[in-house]
Amino acid sequence: MNIYVLLKQVPGTSDVKMDEETGTMIRTEHKNVINPLDENALAEAIRLRDVMPEAKVTAISMGPPHAQKALREAIALGADEAVLLSHRGFGGSDTLATSKALAKALVTLAGGKLGKNDLVLCGERATDGETGQVGPMVSAILDVPVVTYVRKIDCENHAIVAERVVEEGLELIKASLPAVVTVIKDINQPGFPTLSGKLKAKSREIPVITPLDLGLSSDDVGLQGSPTRVVKVFRPRLSRDTIMCRQDSAGTAVDNLISFLEERGVV
Amino acid sequence: MYRGVMIIGEQRGGELHPVTYELLARGRALADKLSEELSCVVLGHDMERFAEGIIQRGADVVYIVDNPLLRNFLPRPYTSVLTRLAKEVKPEIVLAAATTQGRTIMPLVAAKLDTGLTADCTGLDIDPLDRSLLQTRPAIGGNVMATIKTPASRPQMATVRPKSTKPLSADKARSGRVVLKSYEKDMFTTCEELVRFVKDATQDVNVQDADIVVSGGKGLKTRDNFCMIEELASLFGAAVGATRDVVDLGWVGYPHQIGLSGKTVSPKLYIALGLSGSVQHLAGMQTSETIVAINKDPDAQIFKVADFGIVGDLFDVVPELIEKLKERKNGKLRREG
C-alpha cells in the first residue's frame, strides 16, 4: 500500500503579500509552515502505515525551492519519502493547473497507475488560499473516488470506510481504493518530530520534479495552464464607525447596547 | 456557443435546501445583466414537486434528473450527470453553494470540464466590457478581496458563500419550463456508498446558517463561565461560536470554531465576548453585518471591526445584559398578554 500525502507550504501568519500585477501570492522563505490540515493528513497517513504491513508514506509538495523545508519536516514527522514539484514553469498555477501537475506526479510515482490499495490524503483546505479544490480536482483527473471533510478513516481490503462531517451530521461513506480523502482537524492530533526522524530529514535527498519530468508543457502548468486570473486585489472596508462605551456602575453601557440592537432591528 | 446562467440546486435528504433560493437570486441578477435565461438543476429522487417554487423564485428553466440512485449526494454519479448536462446545455456561468456538497461537486465538475472555478465568492458581477463573470472572494484570511475572471474557458464556475444573498420572494405570476432529463444506467454507477447518516444534534444550530452568533474566547477563563455564552446565545436564539483556543481546551466542539481553521460566518449580528480578535478569528467573522464586542482591553483588535464596543469586565457586563434582556422579554410578553 502506498499512501501519498499532498502537502502545501503556507505562510505561518496571514501576513502575505500579493503581487498586484499578476494577482498571485508572493511567497518568501519567512516563517513558512506545513498547512495545518495537511499536517493532520500526514499524521493520519503515518498512523495507517504503522498498522499496515509494507505500507509506505510519500509526501508530495508543489512550490518554490524552499518548500523542501516543509518536506524535510514531513520526513522528520515520519514520512518515508518526499518529492518536490518545483520549477519556474509551475509558478502562478491556479487550483486546476496545480491539480493537473500533482495528478501527473502521482501517476508517475505510482509507475503509471495508482495501485488497488493506494490512498491519497490531503487537508480539506489550505489556510492561505482556502479553496479546498485541489483534493477533489486531483481525484477527478485521476478518475478515482473522493471523500471530503473526513474525520475518521478505516482501511479495509481495497476499500476505506470514512466518517464525513457535513452540515447536519455525519455520513459513513464506503469507497473503493485507490481514492483521495480530504481530512478535517478532528481526525487526529498531529505528533512531533522524532530524533531519528530529524536525523533522517537532514541527510535525505529530496528529488525535485520539473514539468518536463512529468511530460507537461508550458501550456499545461503555471499561469498559462490556469483558466482563472486574478484581475483585481483590494482591501475590504474594515474599519467601522465604532460606538465605544465604557462599563460603569449605573449600567448605561448595557442600556446603550440594547437600544443600539433595537435600532438595528436585531432584538 | 455558451449562453445563460445555471445554478445547481442543493438537495439534502430529499428536500430542497433554502440555499438554492439564494443561488437563484444571484443567478437571476446575472442572467438579467446578460439578457439570458436562468436555469436550475435539481438531482435526486421525487424532486419534481419543487420545480414550481424554483420558477417562482427566479428560474426560467428547471432541469430535473430523477433517479433513486441520486437520492443521496455521492460525488461519482453527481459528477457524471452534472458534467453531461453542462455539456448539453452549455451555460456560460455555473454556480453552486459553498457548502460541503457544493465545495465537493464543483471542483470535480470543473476538472472534468477542464475549466476554472472560484471558491467561496461573496460578490458576483458581469464585466460590462466583455460580458465575463467577475468573481470576488476574500483572500489571505479575509485581509484582502480578490476579483477573479475566467477569461478563455467556459463555463465560468463559482461557489457562492451561503447567507451572502437574500432570496427573492416567490412570484406566483412567473412562468418557466420544467425539463425532465433521463440518462442511461451507467451514468449512475458509483464506487462510493453511503452506509448510513447520523444526524448530529449538536450541529442543529449551524453557525453558518444562524442569523445571530454569540462567540466566546479564552477571556471566559473556565468552562463553567462559558455557560454564560450559551445562556446569552439561547436568549438571542443564536448559535454558539468559539475561538480556536476555546475549542482546543475542549469547552466546545470543532463545529463551533470560527476563524481561519474553522468556519467563516457572516450573520446579521455577531457578539464577541472575551476574545481579543486574532487575525485568524477576524478572518472568520469580519464580514458580519453588525459586530458587538465586549472586552477588558481598550486596544483589543476586535474593537477595530466592531460597530459597538464595551470596554469592561465581561463578568459584570454579560450577566447585566442577560438580566436586562430577560426583563425586556418578560415586559414584552406582559404587554402582549
Coordinates of C-alpha atoms in Angstrom, one line a residue:
Chain A
M1 CA 0.0 0.0 0.0
N2 CA 1.2 3.4 -0.9
I3 CA -0.1 6.4 1.0
Y4 CA 0.6 9.7 -0.7
V5 CA 0.2 13.0 1.2
L6 CA -0.3 16.2 -0.7
L7 CA 1.1 19.0 1.4
K8 CA 1.4 22.7 0.9
Q9 CA 3.7 25.1 2.5
V10 CA 1.8 28.1 3.7
P11 CA 2.8 31.3 5.5
G12 CA 2.9 30.9 9.2
T13 CA 0.9 34.0 9.7
S14 CA -1.7 35.5 7.4
D15 CA 0.9 38.2 6.6
V16 CA 1.3 37.5 2.9
K17 CA 2.0 40.0 0.2
M18 CA 0.3 39.9 -3.1
D19 CA 1.8 40.7 -6.4
E20 CA -0.5 43.4 -7.6
E21 CA 0.3 42.8 -11.2
T22 CA -0.4 39.1 -11.6
G23 CA -2.6 38.8 -8.5
T24 CA -0.7 35.8 -7.3
M25 CA 0.8 35.5 -3.8
I26 CA 4.4 36.3 -3.2
R27 CA 5.9 33.6 -1.0
T28 CA 9.1 34.2 0.8
E29 CA 11.1 31.9 3.0
H30 CA 9.9 33.7 6.1
K31 CA 8.1 31.7 8.7
N32 CA 6.5 29.2 6.4
V33 CA 4.9 26.1 7.8
I34 CA 3.1 22.9 6.6
N35 CA -0.5 23.8 6.1
P36 CA -2.1 22.7 9.4
L37 CA -4.7 20.4 7.9
D38 CA -2.1 18.8 5.7
E39 CA -0.2 18.0 8.9
N40 CA -3.3 16.2 10.0
A41 CA -3.3 14.3 6.7
L42 CA 0.3 13.4 7.2
A43 CA -0.3 12.2 10.8
E44 CA -3.2 10.0 9.6
A45 CA -1.0 8.5 6.8
I46 CA 1.6 7.7 9.4
R47 CA -1.0 6.1 11.7
L48 CA -2.4 4.0 8.9
R49 CA 1.1 2.9 7.8
D50 CA 2.0 1.8 11.2
V51 CA -0.8 -0.7 11.4
M52 CA -0.4 -1.9 7.8
P53 CA 2.4 -4.2 6.7
E54 CA 4.5 -2.9 3.9
A55 CA 2.8 0.5 3.7
K56 CA 4.8 3.5 2.7
V57 CA 4.1 7.2 3.1
T58 CA 5.3 9.6 0.4
A59 CA 4.9 13.4 0.9
I60 CA 4.4 15.5 -2.2
S61 CA 4.5 19.2 -2.4
M62 CA 4.5 21.8 -5.2
G63 CA 6.1 25.1 -4.6
P64 CA 9.2 27.2 -4.7
P65 CA 12.6 25.6 -3.8
H66 CA 12.2 26.5 -0.2
A67 CA 9.1 24.3 0.1
Q68 CA 11.6 21.5 0.6
K69 CA 11.8 22.7 4.2
A70 CA 8.2 21.6 4.6
L71 CA 9.0 18.2 3.1
R72 CA 12.0 17.7 5.4
E73 CA 9.7 18.4 8.3
A74 CA 7.3 15.8 6.9
I75 CA 10.2 13.3 6.9
A76 CA 11.1 14.3 10.5
L77 CA 7.5 13.7 11.4
G78 CA 7.6 10.2 9.9
A79 CA 7.1 10.2 6.1
D80 CA 9.2 7.6 4.3
E81 CA 9.8 9.6 1.1
A82 CA 9.3 13.1 -0.1
V83 CA 9.3 14.7 -3.6
L84 CA 9.0 18.4 -4.6
L85 CA 7.5 19.7 -7.7
S86 CA 9.4 22.9 -8.3
H87 CA 10.2 24.9 -11.3
R88 CA 9.6 28.4 -12.6
G89 CA 7.2 27.0 -15.0
F90 CA 4.9 25.9 -12.2
G91 CA 4.7 29.5 -10.8
G92 CA 1.3 31.1 -10.8
S93 CA -0.6 27.9 -11.2
D94 CA -4.3 28.1 -10.1
T95 CA -6.1 25.1 -8.5
L96 CA -6.7 23.3 -11.8
A97 CA -3.1 23.7 -13.1
T98 CA -1.8 22.6 -9.6
S99 CA -4.1 19.6 -9.6
K100 CA -3.1 18.5 -13.1
A101 CA 0.6 18.6 -12.1
L102 CA 0.0 16.8 -8.8
A103 CA -2.1 14.1 -10.5
K104 CA 0.6 13.6 -13.1
A105 CA 3.2 13.3 -10.4
L106 CA 1.1 10.7 -8.5
V107 CA 0.7 8.6 -11.6
T108 CA 4.4 8.9 -12.3
L109 CA 5.4 7.9 -8.8
A110 CA 3.0 5.0 -8.8
G111 CA 4.6 3.7 -12.0
G112 CA 1.8 4.5 -14.4
K113 CA -1.3 3.9 -12.3
L114 CA -2.3 4.1 -8.7
G115 CA -2.4 0.7 -7.0
K116 CA -5.5 -1.1 -5.8
N117 CA -4.7 -0.3 -2.2
D118 CA -3.3 3.2 -2.7
L119 CA -4.6 6.2 -0.8
V120 CA -4.1 9.9 -1.4
L121 CA -4.6 12.2 1.6
C122 CA -4.6 15.9 2.0
G123 CA -6.1 18.6 4.2
E124 CA -9.6 19.8 3.4
R125 CA -8.3 23.3 2.6
A126 CA -5.1 25.4 3.0
T127 CA -5.0 28.4 5.3
D128 CA -3.8 30.7 2.5
G129 CA -6.0 30.0 -0.5
E130 CA -8.8 28.4 1.4
T131 CA -10.3 27.0 -1.8
G132 CA -10.4 23.3 -0.8
Q133 CA -10.4 22.5 -4.6
V134 CA -7.1 20.6 -5.2
G135 CA -8.1 17.3 -3.4
P136 CA -11.3 16.8 -5.4
M137 CA -9.8 18.1 -8.7
V138 CA -6.9 15.6 -8.4
S139 CA -9.4 12.8 -7.9
A140 CA -11.4 13.9 -10.9
I141 CA -8.3 14.0 -13.1
L142 CA -7.2 10.5 -11.8
D143 CA -10.8 9.3 -12.1
V144 CA -10.8 7.8 -8.6
P145 CA -13.3 8.3 -5.8
V146 CA -13.0 11.2 -3.4
V147 CA -14.3 11.6 0.2
T148 CA -14.2 15.1 1.6
Y149 CA -14.4 16.5 5.1
V150 CA -13.3 13.3 6.7
R151 CA -12.7 12.9 10.5
K152 CA -12.0 9.1 10.6
I153 CA -10.6 6.5 8.2
D154 CA -10.7 2.8 8.5
C155 CA -9.0 0.7 5.8
E156 CA -10.4 -2.5 4.5
N157 CA -9.2 -4.6 1.7
H158 CA -9.3 -2.4 -1.4
A159 CA -11.7 0.0 0.3
I160 CA -12.0 2.6 3.0
V161 CA -14.8 3.5 5.4
A162 CA -14.7 7.1 6.3
E163 CA -16.7 9.4 8.5
R164 CA -17.6 12.6 6.6
V165 CA -18.8 15.6 8.5
V166 CA -21.5 17.6 6.8
E167 CA -23.7 20.4 7.9
E168 CA -26.4 18.3 9.6
G169 CA -24.4 15.4 10.8
L170 CA -22.2 12.6 9.9
E171 CA -22.1 10.4 6.8
L172 CA -20.5 7.0 6.9
I173 CA -19.0 6.5 3.4
K174 CA -17.5 3.4 1.9
A175 CA -15.3 4.0 -1.1
S176 CA -13.2 1.7 -3.2
L177 CA -9.4 2.2 -3.4
P178 CA -7.5 3.9 -4.9
A179 CA -9.1 7.0 -3.6
V180 CA -8.5 10.6 -2.5
V181 CA -9.5 11.7 1.0
T182 CA -9.5 15.2 2.4
V183 CA -9.3 15.5 6.1
I184 CA -10.5 18.0 8.8
K185 CA -8.9 18.9 12.1
D186 CA -11.0 16.4 14.1
I187 CA -9.2 13.4 12.6
N188 CA -6.2 13.4 14.9
Q189 CA -3.7 15.4 16.9
P190 CA -0.5 15.6 14.9
G191 CA 2.6 14.3 16.6
F192 CA 6.0 15.8 17.0
P193 CA 9.2 15.1 15.0
T194 CA 11.3 12.2 16.5
L195 CA 15.1 12.4 16.9
S196 CA 15.6 9.7 14.4
G197 CA 13.2 11.4 12.0
K198 CA 15.1 14.7 12.4
L199 CA 18.4 12.9 11.6
K200 CA 16.8 11.2 8.6
A201 CA 15.4 14.5 7.4
K202 CA 18.8 16.2 7.5
S203 CA 20.5 13.7 5.3
R204 CA 17.7 12.8 3.0
E205 CA 17.8 13.8 -0.7
I206 CA 14.6 15.4 -1.8
P207 CA 14.1 14.8 -5.5
V208 CA 12.9 17.9 -7.5
I209 CA 10.5 17.2 -10.3
T210 CA 10.0 19.7 -13.2
P211 CA 7.2 20.0 -15.7
L212 CA 9.5 18.3 -18.2
D213 CA 9.9 15.3 -16.0
L214 CA 6.2 14.9 -15.9
G215 CA 5.8 15.4 -19.7
L216 CA 3.9 18.6 -19.1
S217 CA 4.3 21.6 -21.5
S218 CA 4.2 25.2 -20.6
D219 CA 0.6 25.3 -21.7
D220 CA -0.4 22.8 -19.0
V221 CA 1.1 24.5 -16.0
G222 CA 1.8 27.9 -14.5
L223 CA -0.2 31.0 -15.4
Q224 CA -0.6 29.7 -19.0
G225 CA -2.2 26.4 -17.8
S226 CA -4.5 28.3 -15.4
P227 CA -8.1 29.1 -16.6
T228 CA -8.6 31.7 -13.8
R229 CA -6.9 35.1 -13.5
V230 CA -6.9 37.5 -10.5
V231 CA -7.8 40.8 -12.1
K232 CA -8.1 43.0 -9.0
V233 CA -7.0 42.9 -5.4
F234 CA -8.4 45.4 -3.0
R235 CA -8.8 46.0 0.8
P236 CA -12.3 45.5 2.1
R237 CA -13.7 48.3 4.2
L238 CA -12.6 47.0 7.5
S239 CA -12.9 49.9 9.9
R240 CA -16.5 50.6 11.0
D241 CA -17.8 53.6 12.8
T242 CA -17.5 52.1 16.2
I243 CA -19.6 53.3 19.0
M244 CA -17.5 52.8 22.1
C245 CA -18.8 52.7 25.7
R246 CA -17.1 52.2 29.0
Q247 CA -18.7 49.9 31.5
D248 CA -20.0 51.8 34.6
S249 CA -21.9 51.0 37.8
A250 CA -25.0 52.8 36.5
G251 CA -25.3 50.2 33.7
T252 CA -25.5 52.9 30.9
A253 CA -23.3 50.9 28.6
V254 CA -25.6 47.9 28.6
D255 CA -28.7 50.1 28.1
N256 CA -27.0 51.8 25.2
L257 CA -26.1 48.4 23.7
I258 CA -29.7 47.3 24.0
S259 CA -31.1 50.4 22.3
F260 CA -28.4 50.1 19.6
L261 CA -29.5 46.5 18.9
E262 CA -33.1 47.7 18.8
E263 CA -32.2 50.4 16.3
R264 CA -30.5 47.8 14.1
G265 CA -33.6 45.6 14.4
V266 CA -31.7 42.5 15.7
V267 CA -33.6 42.2 19.0
Chain B
M1 CA -21.8 28.9 -28.0
Y2 CA -22.1 29.1 -24.3
R3 CA -25.2 31.0 -23.1
G4 CA -27.1 31.6 -19.9
V5 CA -26.7 31.1 -16.2
M6 CA -27.1 27.7 -14.5
I7 CA -27.3 27.2 -10.8
I8 CA -27.1 23.8 -9.1
G9 CA -29.9 23.3 -6.6
E10 CA -29.0 21.8 -3.3
Q11 CA -30.8 18.7 -2.2
R12 CA -30.4 17.3 1.3
G13 CA -32.3 14.3 2.4
G14 CA -35.0 14.6 -0.3
E15 CA -35.7 18.2 0.5
L16 CA -34.6 21.3 -1.4
H17 CA -32.3 23.3 0.8
P18 CA -33.1 27.0 1.1
V19 CA -29.6 28.0 0.0
T20 CA -30.9 27.2 -3.5
Y21 CA -33.1 30.3 -3.3
E22 CA -30.1 32.4 -2.5
L23 CA -28.4 31.0 -5.6
L24 CA -31.5 31.8 -7.7
A25 CA -31.3 35.4 -6.6
R26 CA -27.7 35.6 -7.6
G27 CA -28.3 33.8 -10.8
R28 CA -31.3 36.0 -11.7
A29 CA -29.3 39.2 -11.3
L30 CA -26.5 37.9 -13.6
A31 CA -28.9 36.5 -16.2
D32 CA -30.8 39.8 -16.3
K33 CA -27.5 41.7 -16.9
L34 CA -26.7 39.3 -19.7
S35 CA -30.3 39.2 -21.0
E36 CA -30.1 35.4 -20.9
E37 CA -32.0 32.6 -19.3
L38 CA -31.5 31.3 -15.8
S39 CA -31.7 27.6 -15.3
C40 CA -31.7 25.4 -12.2
V41 CA -30.6 21.8 -12.0
V42 CA -32.0 19.5 -9.3
L43 CA -30.7 16.0 -8.9
G44 CA -32.4 13.5 -6.6
H45 CA -35.5 11.3 -6.4
D46 CA -39.0 12.7 -6.3
M47 CA -37.8 16.3 -6.6
E48 CA -40.2 17.5 -9.3
R49 CA -42.5 18.9 -6.7
F50 CA -40.0 21.7 -6.0
A51 CA -39.9 22.9 -9.6
E52 CA -42.8 25.3 -9.3
G53 CA -41.2 27.1 -6.3
I54 CA -37.9 27.3 -8.1
I55 CA -39.5 29.1 -11.0
Q56 CA -41.4 31.4 -8.7
R57 CA -38.1 32.4 -7.2
G58 CA -36.4 33.3 -10.4
A59 CA -35.6 30.3 -12.7
D60 CA -36.7 30.3 -16.4
V61 CA -35.9 26.6 -16.8
V62 CA -35.7 23.7 -14.3
Y63 CA -33.8 20.6 -15.2
I64 CA -34.9 17.6 -13.1
V65 CA -32.8 14.5 -13.1
D66 CA -34.8 11.9 -11.2
N67 CA -33.3 8.6 -10.2
P68 CA -33.4 6.6 -6.9
L69 CA -29.6 6.4 -7.1
L70 CA -29.4 10.2 -6.8
R71 CA -31.3 10.2 -3.5
N72 CA -28.1 10.8 -1.5
F73 CA -25.3 13.1 -2.6
L74 CA -22.5 10.9 -3.9
P75 CA -19.6 12.5 -5.9
R76 CA -19.4 10.0 -8.7
P77 CA -22.9 9.9 -10.1
Y78 CA -23.5 13.6 -9.3
T79 CA -20.3 14.5 -11.3
S80 CA -21.3 12.3 -14.2
V81 CA -24.8 13.8 -14.5
L82 CA -23.8 17.5 -14.0
T83 CA -20.8 17.2 -16.4
R84 CA -23.1 15.7 -19.1
L85 CA -25.8 18.3 -18.5
A86 CA -23.3 21.2 -18.7
K87 CA -22.0 19.8 -22.0
E88 CA -25.6 19.6 -23.4
V89 CA -26.9 22.9 -22.1
K90 CA -23.6 24.9 -22.4
P91 CA -24.2 27.6 -19.8
E92 CA -21.7 30.4 -19.7
I93 CA -21.9 30.5 -15.9
V94 CA -22.4 27.7 -13.4
L95 CA -23.0 28.5 -9.7
A96 CA -23.4 26.2 -6.6
A97 CA -23.4 26.9 -2.9
A98 CA -20.2 26.9 -0.9
T99 CA -21.4 24.1 1.3
T100 CA -19.8 20.7 1.9
Q101 CA -21.8 19.5 -1.1
G102 CA -21.1 22.4 -3.4
R103 CA -17.4 22.6 -2.4
T104 CA -17.1 18.9 -3.3
I105 CA -19.0 18.6 -6.5
M106 CA -17.9 21.9 -8.2
P107 CA -14.1 21.1 -8.3
L108 CA -15.0 17.6 -9.7
V109 CA -17.2 19.0 -12.5
A110 CA -14.7 21.9 -13.2
A111 CA -11.9 19.4 -13.6
K112 CA -14.0 17.2 -15.9
L113 CA -14.9 20.2 -18.0
D114 CA -11.3 21.5 -17.9
T115 CA -12.4 24.9 -16.8
G116 CA -11.8 27.4 -13.9
L117 CA -13.5 27.5 -10.6
T118 CA -13.5 30.2 -7.9
A119 CA -14.3 29.2 -4.3
D120 CA -16.5 30.9 -1.8
C121 CA -17.4 34.1 -3.7
T122 CA -19.1 36.9 -1.8
G123 CA -19.6 39.1 -4.8
L124 CA -20.5 38.3 -8.4
D125 CA -21.0 40.7 -11.3
I126 CA -20.8 41.0 -15.0
D127 CA -18.0 42.9 -16.6
P128 CA -19.8 45.3 -19.0
L129 CA -16.9 45.4 -21.4
D130 CA -16.7 41.7 -22.2
R131 CA -19.7 40.1 -20.5
S132 CA -17.5 37.9 -18.4
L133 CA -18.1 36.9 -14.8
L134 CA -16.4 38.9 -12.1
Q135 CA -15.9 36.6 -9.1
T136 CA -15.0 38.3 -5.9
R137 CA -13.8 36.4 -2.8
P138 CA -11.9 37.1 0.4
A139 CA -8.2 36.1 0.1
I140 CA -5.4 35.7 2.5
G141 CA -7.6 35.2 5.5
G142 CA -10.0 37.9 4.6
N143 CA -7.4 40.6 4.8
V144 CA -7.9 41.5 1.1
M145 CA -10.6 40.8 -1.5
A146 CA -9.6 39.4 -4.9
T147 CA -11.6 39.6 -8.1
I148 CA -11.1 36.7 -10.4
K149 CA -12.0 36.1 -14.0
T150 CA -12.1 33.1 -16.2
P151 CA -11.1 34.7 -19.5
A152 CA -10.9 31.9 -22.0
S153 CA -12.5 28.8 -20.6
R154 CA -16.3 28.1 -20.4
P155 CA -18.3 27.7 -18.4
Q156 CA -17.2 30.1 -15.7
M157 CA -17.7 28.4 -12.4
A158 CA -18.0 29.6 -8.8
T159 CA -19.3 28.5 -5.4
V160 CA -21.2 31.2 -3.5
R161 CA -20.9 31.7 0.2
P162 CA -24.2 30.8 1.9
K163 CA -26.0 33.8 3.6
S164 CA -24.3 36.3 1.3
T165 CA -27.5 36.9 -0.7
K166 CA -31.2 37.4 0.2
P167 CA -33.6 35.1 -1.7
L168 CA -36.2 36.7 -4.0
S169 CA -39.7 36.4 -2.7
A170 CA -41.9 33.9 -4.5
D171 CA -43.6 35.5 -7.5
K172 CA -46.6 33.3 -8.4
A173 CA -47.1 35.0 -11.7
R174 CA -43.7 33.8 -13.0
S175 CA -43.7 31.1 -15.6
G176 CA -41.0 28.7 -16.8
R177 CA -40.3 25.3 -18.3
V178 CA -39.6 22.1 -16.5
V179 CA -37.4 19.7 -18.3
L180 CA -37.2 16.1 -17.1
K181 CA -33.9 14.5 -18.1
S182 CA -33.2 10.9 -18.1
Y183 CA -29.9 9.1 -18.7
E184 CA -28.6 5.6 -19.3
K185 CA -27.9 3.4 -16.3
D186 CA -24.1 3.6 -16.3
M187 CA -24.3 7.3 -15.6
F188 CA -25.4 6.4 -12.1
T189 CA -22.8 3.8 -11.3
T190 CA -20.7 4.6 -8.3
C191 CA -17.7 3.5 -6.3
E192 CA -18.8 5.3 -3.2
E193 CA -21.6 4.2 -1.0
L194 CA -23.4 6.0 1.9
V195 CA -23.5 3.3 4.6
R196 CA -25.5 5.5 6.9
F197 CA -26.2 9.0 8.0
V198 CA -26.2 10.1 11.6
K199 CA -27.9 13.3 12.4
D200 CA -25.8 15.3 14.8
A201 CA -27.9 17.1 17.4
T202 CA -25.1 19.4 18.4
Q203 CA -25.0 20.7 14.9
D204 CA -28.7 21.6 15.0
V205 CA -27.7 25.2 15.2
N206 CA -25.3 25.5 12.4
V207 CA -23.1 28.6 13.0
Q208 CA -23.1 29.3 9.2
D209 CA -26.8 29.2 9.0
A210 CA -27.5 31.3 12.1
D211 CA -28.7 34.9 12.0
I212 CA -27.0 35.6 15.3
V213 CA -23.8 34.2 16.6
V214 CA -22.5 34.7 20.2
S215 CA -18.8 33.8 20.5
G216 CA -16.6 33.4 23.4
G217 CA -12.8 33.3 23.9
K218 CA -10.2 32.5 26.5
G219 CA -11.3 35.5 28.4
L220 CA -14.1 33.4 29.9
K221 CA -11.3 31.6 31.9
T222 CA -13.2 28.4 32.7
R223 CA -15.7 26.0 31.1
D224 CA -18.2 26.9 33.8
N225 CA -18.0 30.6 32.8
F226 CA -18.5 29.6 29.2
C227 CA -22.1 28.7 30.2
M228 CA -22.7 32.5 30.2
I229 CA -22.1 32.5 26.4
E230 CA -24.6 29.6 26.0
E231 CA -27.2 31.4 28.1
L232 CA -26.8 34.6 26.2
A233 CA -27.0 32.7 22.9
S234 CA -30.2 31.0 23.8
L235 CA -31.8 34.3 24.8
F236 CA -30.9 35.6 21.3
G237 CA -31.9 32.4 19.6
A238 CA -28.3 32.4 18.4
A239 CA -25.6 29.8 17.6
V240 CA -22.6 29.5 19.9
G241 CA -19.3 30.3 18.4
A242 CA -15.8 30.0 19.8
T243 CA -12.2 30.8 19.2
R244 CA -9.6 28.2 18.4
D245 CA -8.2 28.4 22.0
V246 CA -11.6 27.5 23.4
V247 CA -12.0 24.6 21.1
D248 CA -8.5 23.3 21.8
L249 CA -9.4 23.5 25.5
G250 CA -12.3 21.2 24.8
W251 CA -15.0 23.6 26.1
V252 CA -17.0 23.2 22.9
G253 CA -16.6 21.1 19.7
Y254 CA -14.8 21.9 16.5
P255 CA -18.1 22.7 14.6
H256 CA -18.3 25.8 16.8
Q257 CA -14.9 27.1 15.8
I258 CA -14.9 30.5 14.0
G259 CA -11.9 31.6 12.0
L260 CA -9.3 30.6 9.5
S261 CA -9.0 27.0 10.6
G262 CA -12.7 26.8 11.5
K263 CA -15.9 28.2 9.9
T264 CA -16.4 31.5 8.2
V265 CA -19.7 33.2 9.2
S266 CA -21.5 36.4 8.2
P267 CA -24.6 36.6 10.4
K268 CA -26.8 39.7 10.9
L269 CA -25.3 40.0 14.4
Y270 CA -22.0 38.8 15.8
I271 CA -21.3 39.2 19.5
A272 CA -17.7 38.7 20.6
L273 CA -17.0 38.1 24.2
G274 CA -13.7 37.7 26.0
L275 CA -11.8 37.4 22.7
S276 CA -9.2 39.8 21.6
G277 CA -9.6 39.3 17.8
S278 CA -6.6 37.5 16.4
V279 CA -6.2 37.9 12.6
Q280 CA -7.3 34.3 12.3
H281 CA -10.5 34.8 14.2
L282 CA -11.3 38.1 12.4
A283 CA -11.0 36.4 9.1
G284 CA -13.9 34.1 10.0
M285 CA -16.3 36.8 11.1
Q286 CA -15.4 40.3 9.9
T287 CA -18.0 40.3 7.1
S288 CA -20.8 40.0 9.7
E289 CA -23.5 42.7 9.3
T290 CA -23.3 44.0 12.8
I291 CA -20.5 43.3 15.3
V292 CA -20.6 43.9 19.0
A293 CA -17.6 43.3 21.2
I294 CA -17.1 43.3 24.9
N295 CA -13.5 43.3 26.2
K296 CA -11.4 44.5 29.1
D297 CA -8.6 45.7 26.9
P298 CA -9.5 49.0 25.1
D299 CA -6.8 48.3 22.5
A300 CA -8.1 44.8 21.6
Q301 CA -8.2 44.2 17.8
I302 CA -11.8 43.1 17.9
F303 CA -12.9 46.7 18.5
K304 CA -11.4 47.7 15.2
V305 CA -14.0 45.7 13.4
A306 CA -16.9 46.3 15.9
D307 CA -19.9 48.5 15.4
F308 CA -20.5 48.7 19.1
G309 CA -17.9 48.1 21.8
I310 CA -18.0 48.0 25.5
V311 CA -14.7 48.3 27.4
G312 CA -15.3 46.4 30.6
D313 CA -15.2 43.3 32.7
L314 CA -17.4 40.7 30.9
F315 CA -18.2 39.0 34.2
D316 CA -20.1 42.2 35.1
V317 CA -21.4 43.2 31.7
V318 CA -22.7 39.9 30.4
P319 CA -24.8 39.0 33.5
E320 CA -26.2 42.5 33.4
L321 CA -27.0 42.1 29.7
I322 CA -28.7 38.7 30.3
E323 CA -30.8 40.2 33.1
K324 CA -31.9 43.2 31.1
L325 CA -32.7 41.1 28.0
K326 CA -34.8 38.8 30.2
E327 CA -36.7 41.8 31.7
R328 CA -37.3 43.1 28.3
K329 CA -38.6 39.8 27.1
N330 CA -40.9 39.4 30.1
G331 CA -42.1 43.0 29.7
K332 CA -43.0 42.3 26.1
L333 CA -44.8 39.1 27.0
R334 CA -46.9 41.0 29.6
R335 CA -47.8 43.7 27.1
E336 CA -48.8 41.2 24.6
G337 CA -50.7 39.1 27.2

